[in-house]
């Protein structure tokens, strides 16, 4: 259950940041355990301050000043981590003949759905190392 809450907190951060207007906006992700992936110790009750789409401060709640107008995202009982990367992902893996025929010309629909699922799981960067080939043009030689 804790993993689900953590994933939901990550999604809330992403969804809130995408929904914000393009002009100056402050977002504070508060209360979660911040793991910055640098090897430093996790920061319990941490704050990540985002200004205009860029992280401007990270630290314990007592040391980060949150602007009064900031949108606050409560990450209590969750973790705040950098986006994850998967360098060997297959957004379209089902290569059986029936599926290839059924979705021919529409593989992108499956790939888009798979990318959305990957994002919901916390992957912000993926490298697809395989995918279905286009059907051969019978007139080409």
Short mmCIF file of C-alpha atoms in Angstrom, two decimals:
data_model
loop_
_atom_site.label_atom_id
_atom_site.label_comp_id
_atom_site.label_asym_id
_atom_site.label_seq_id
_atom_site.Cartn_x
_atom_site.Cartn_y
_atom_site.Cartn_z
CA UNK A 1 0.00 0.00 0.00
CA UNK A 2 2.88 2.36 0.75
CA UNK A 3 4.21 1.93 -2.80
CA UNK A 4 0.81 2.81 -4.21
CA UNK A 5 0.65 5.96 -2.09
CA UNK A 6 4.17 6.89 -3.21
CA UNK A 7 3.25 6.39 -6.87
CA UNK A 8 0.10 8.45 -6.39
CA UNK A 9 2.10 11.24 -4.78
CA UNK A 10 4.47 11.24 -7.76
CA UNK A 11 1.53 11.38 -10.13
CA UNK A 12 -0.02 14.22 -8.18
CA UNK A 13 3.18 16.21 -8.51
CA UNK A 14 3.39 15.57 -12.25
CA UNK A 15 -0.28 16.29 -12.87
CA UNK A 16 -0.20 19.49 -10.83
CA UNK A 17 2.93 20.76 -12.54
CA UNK A 18 1.50 20.08 -16.02
CA UNK A 19 -1.77 21.76 -15.14
CA UNK A 20 -0.15 24.96 -13.91
CA UNK A 21 -0.09 28.06 -16.09
CA UNK A 22 3.11 28.81 -18.01
CA UNK A 23 3.71 32.13 -16.18
CA UNK A 24 5.58 32.38 -12.89
CA UNK A 25 4.33 29.74 -10.51
CA UNK A 26 5.69 28.28 -7.29
CA UNK A 27 4.99 24.70 -6.27
CA UNK A 28 6.04 23.20 -2.96
CA UNK A 29 6.01 19.44 -2.49
CA UNK A 30 5.93 19.00 1.27
CA UNK A 31 6.09 16.35 3.95
CA UNK A 32 7.48 13.44 1.94
CA UNK A 33 10.80 11.72 2.32
CA UNK A 34 13.09 13.27 -0.30
CA UNK A 35 15.63 10.95 -1.91
CA UNK A 36 17.81 13.00 -4.24
CA UNK A 37 19.78 10.07 -5.73
CA UNK A 38 23.14 11.69 -4.97
CA UNK A 39 24.03 9.23 -2.23
CA UNK A 40 23.12 11.65 0.55
CA UNK A 41 20.84 10.47 3.33
CA UNK A 42 17.08 10.71 2.68
CA UNK A 43 15.41 13.86 4.01
CA UNK A 44 12.34 13.04 6.11
CA UNK A 45 9.62 15.73 6.12
CA UNK A 46 11.34 17.30 3.15
CA UNK A 47 10.36 20.13 0.85
CA UNK A 48 11.01 20.45 -2.86
CA UNK A 49 10.37 23.98 -4.12
CA UNK A 50 9.73 24.40 -7.83
CA UNK A 51 9.68 27.84 -9.44
CA UNK A 52 8.77 28.28 -13.09
CA UNK A 53 9.24 24.56 -13.72
CA UNK A 54 12.70 24.37 -12.13
CA UNK A 55 13.68 22.99 -8.75
CA UNK A 56 15.06 25.89 -6.74
CA UNK A 57 15.32 24.43 -3.23
CA UNK A 58 15.40 21.02 -1.56
CA UNK A 59 15.77 20.39 2.12
CA UNK A 60 14.13 19.75 5.47
CA UNK A 61 10.88 21.64 6.05
CA UNK A 62 12.56 23.78 8.71
CA UNK A 63 15.15 25.09 6.23
CA UNK A 64 13.12 25.81 3.09
CA UNK A 65 11.01 28.97 2.91
CA UNK A 66 7.82 28.37 0.97
CA UNK A 67 6.34 31.46 -0.74
CA UNK A 68 2.85 32.34 0.46
CA UNK A 69 1.40 32.02 -3.05
CA UNK A 70 2.89 28.55 -3.70
CA UNK A 71 0.67 25.65 -4.65
CA UNK A 72 1.31 22.99 -2.00
CA UNK A 73 1.34 19.30 -2.72
CA UNK A 74 1.13 17.09 0.35
CA UNK A 75 3.49 14.13 -0.04
CA UNK A 76 3.22 12.82 3.54
CA UNK A 77 3.67 9.03 3.77
CA UNK A 78 5.28 9.11 0.32
CA UNK A 79 8.63 9.60 -1.33
CA UNK A 80 9.83 12.35 -3.63
CA UNK A 81 12.47 11.08 -6.03
CA UNK A 82 13.96 12.12 -9.36
CA UNK A 83 12.22 10.70 -12.40
CA UNK A 84 13.28 7.17 -13.16
CA UNK A 85 14.87 6.07 -16.43
CA UNK A 86 14.50 2.69 -18.14
CA UNK A 87 17.10 2.19 -20.85
CA UNK A 88 15.73 -1.13 -22.11
CA UNK A 89 11.98 -0.82 -22.36
CA UNK A 90 9.61 -2.31 -24.91
CA UNK A 91 6.56 -0.10 -25.38
CA UNK A 92 5.23 -2.60 -27.90
CA UNK A 93 6.36 -6.11 -27.11
CA UNK A 94 3.50 -8.36 -28.15
CA UNK A 95 4.72 -9.54 -31.55
CA UNK A 96 2.35 -12.43 -32.14
CA UNK A 97 0.86 -12.51 -35.62
CA UNK A 98 -2.74 -11.93 -34.53
CA UNK A 99 -1.87 -8.75 -32.58
CA UNK A 100 0.41 -7.46 -35.34
CA UNK A 101 -2.40 -7.86 -37.87
CA UNK A 102 -5.12 -6.47 -35.60
CA UNK A 103 -3.17 -3.29 -34.83
CA UNK A 104 -1.33 -2.82 -38.13
CA UNK A 105 -1.20 0.88 -38.90
CA UNK A 106 -2.16 1.66 -35.30
CA UNK A 107 0.88 0.48 -33.33
CA UNK A 108 1.30 4.05 -32.08
CA UNK A 109 -1.93 3.70 -30.07
CA UNK A 110 -0.47 0.84 -28.04
CA UNK A 111 2.87 2.63 -27.70
CA UNK A 112 1.20 5.81 -26.40
CA UNK A 113 -0.77 3.81 -23.84
CA UNK A 114 2.38 1.95 -22.75
CA UNK A 115 4.25 5.26 -22.37
CA UNK A 116 1.44 6.61 -20.19
CA UNK A 117 1.60 3.49 -18.02
CA UNK A 118 5.38 3.91 -17.71
CA UNK A 119 4.92 7.54 -16.64
CA UNK A 120 2.37 6.51 -14.01
CA UNK A 121 5.00 4.11 -12.66
CA UNK A 122 7.49 6.98 -12.27
CA UNK A 123 9.48 6.54 -15.47
CA UNK A 124 10.12 9.95 -17.00
CA UNK A 125 12.64 8.76 -19.60
CA UNK A 126 12.49 5.53 -21.59
CA UNK A 127 14.49 4.07 -24.44
CA UNK A 128 12.50 1.62 -26.54
CA UNK A 129 14.99 -0.87 -27.90
CA UNK A 130 12.60 -2.83 -30.09
CA UNK A 131 9.31 -2.39 -31.87
CA UNK A 132 7.27 -3.83 -34.71
CA UNK A 133 8.56 -3.24 -38.20
CA UNK A 134 6.36 -1.64 -40.82
CA UNK A 135 4.75 -3.99 -43.30
CA UNK A 136 6.81 -4.42 -46.45
CA UNK A 137 5.59 -2.54 -49.53
CA UNK A 138 4.88 -5.29 -52.09
CA UNK A 139 5.67 -2.85 -54.91
CA UNK A 140 9.11 -1.95 -53.54
CA UNK A 141 12.21 -3.83 -54.67
#
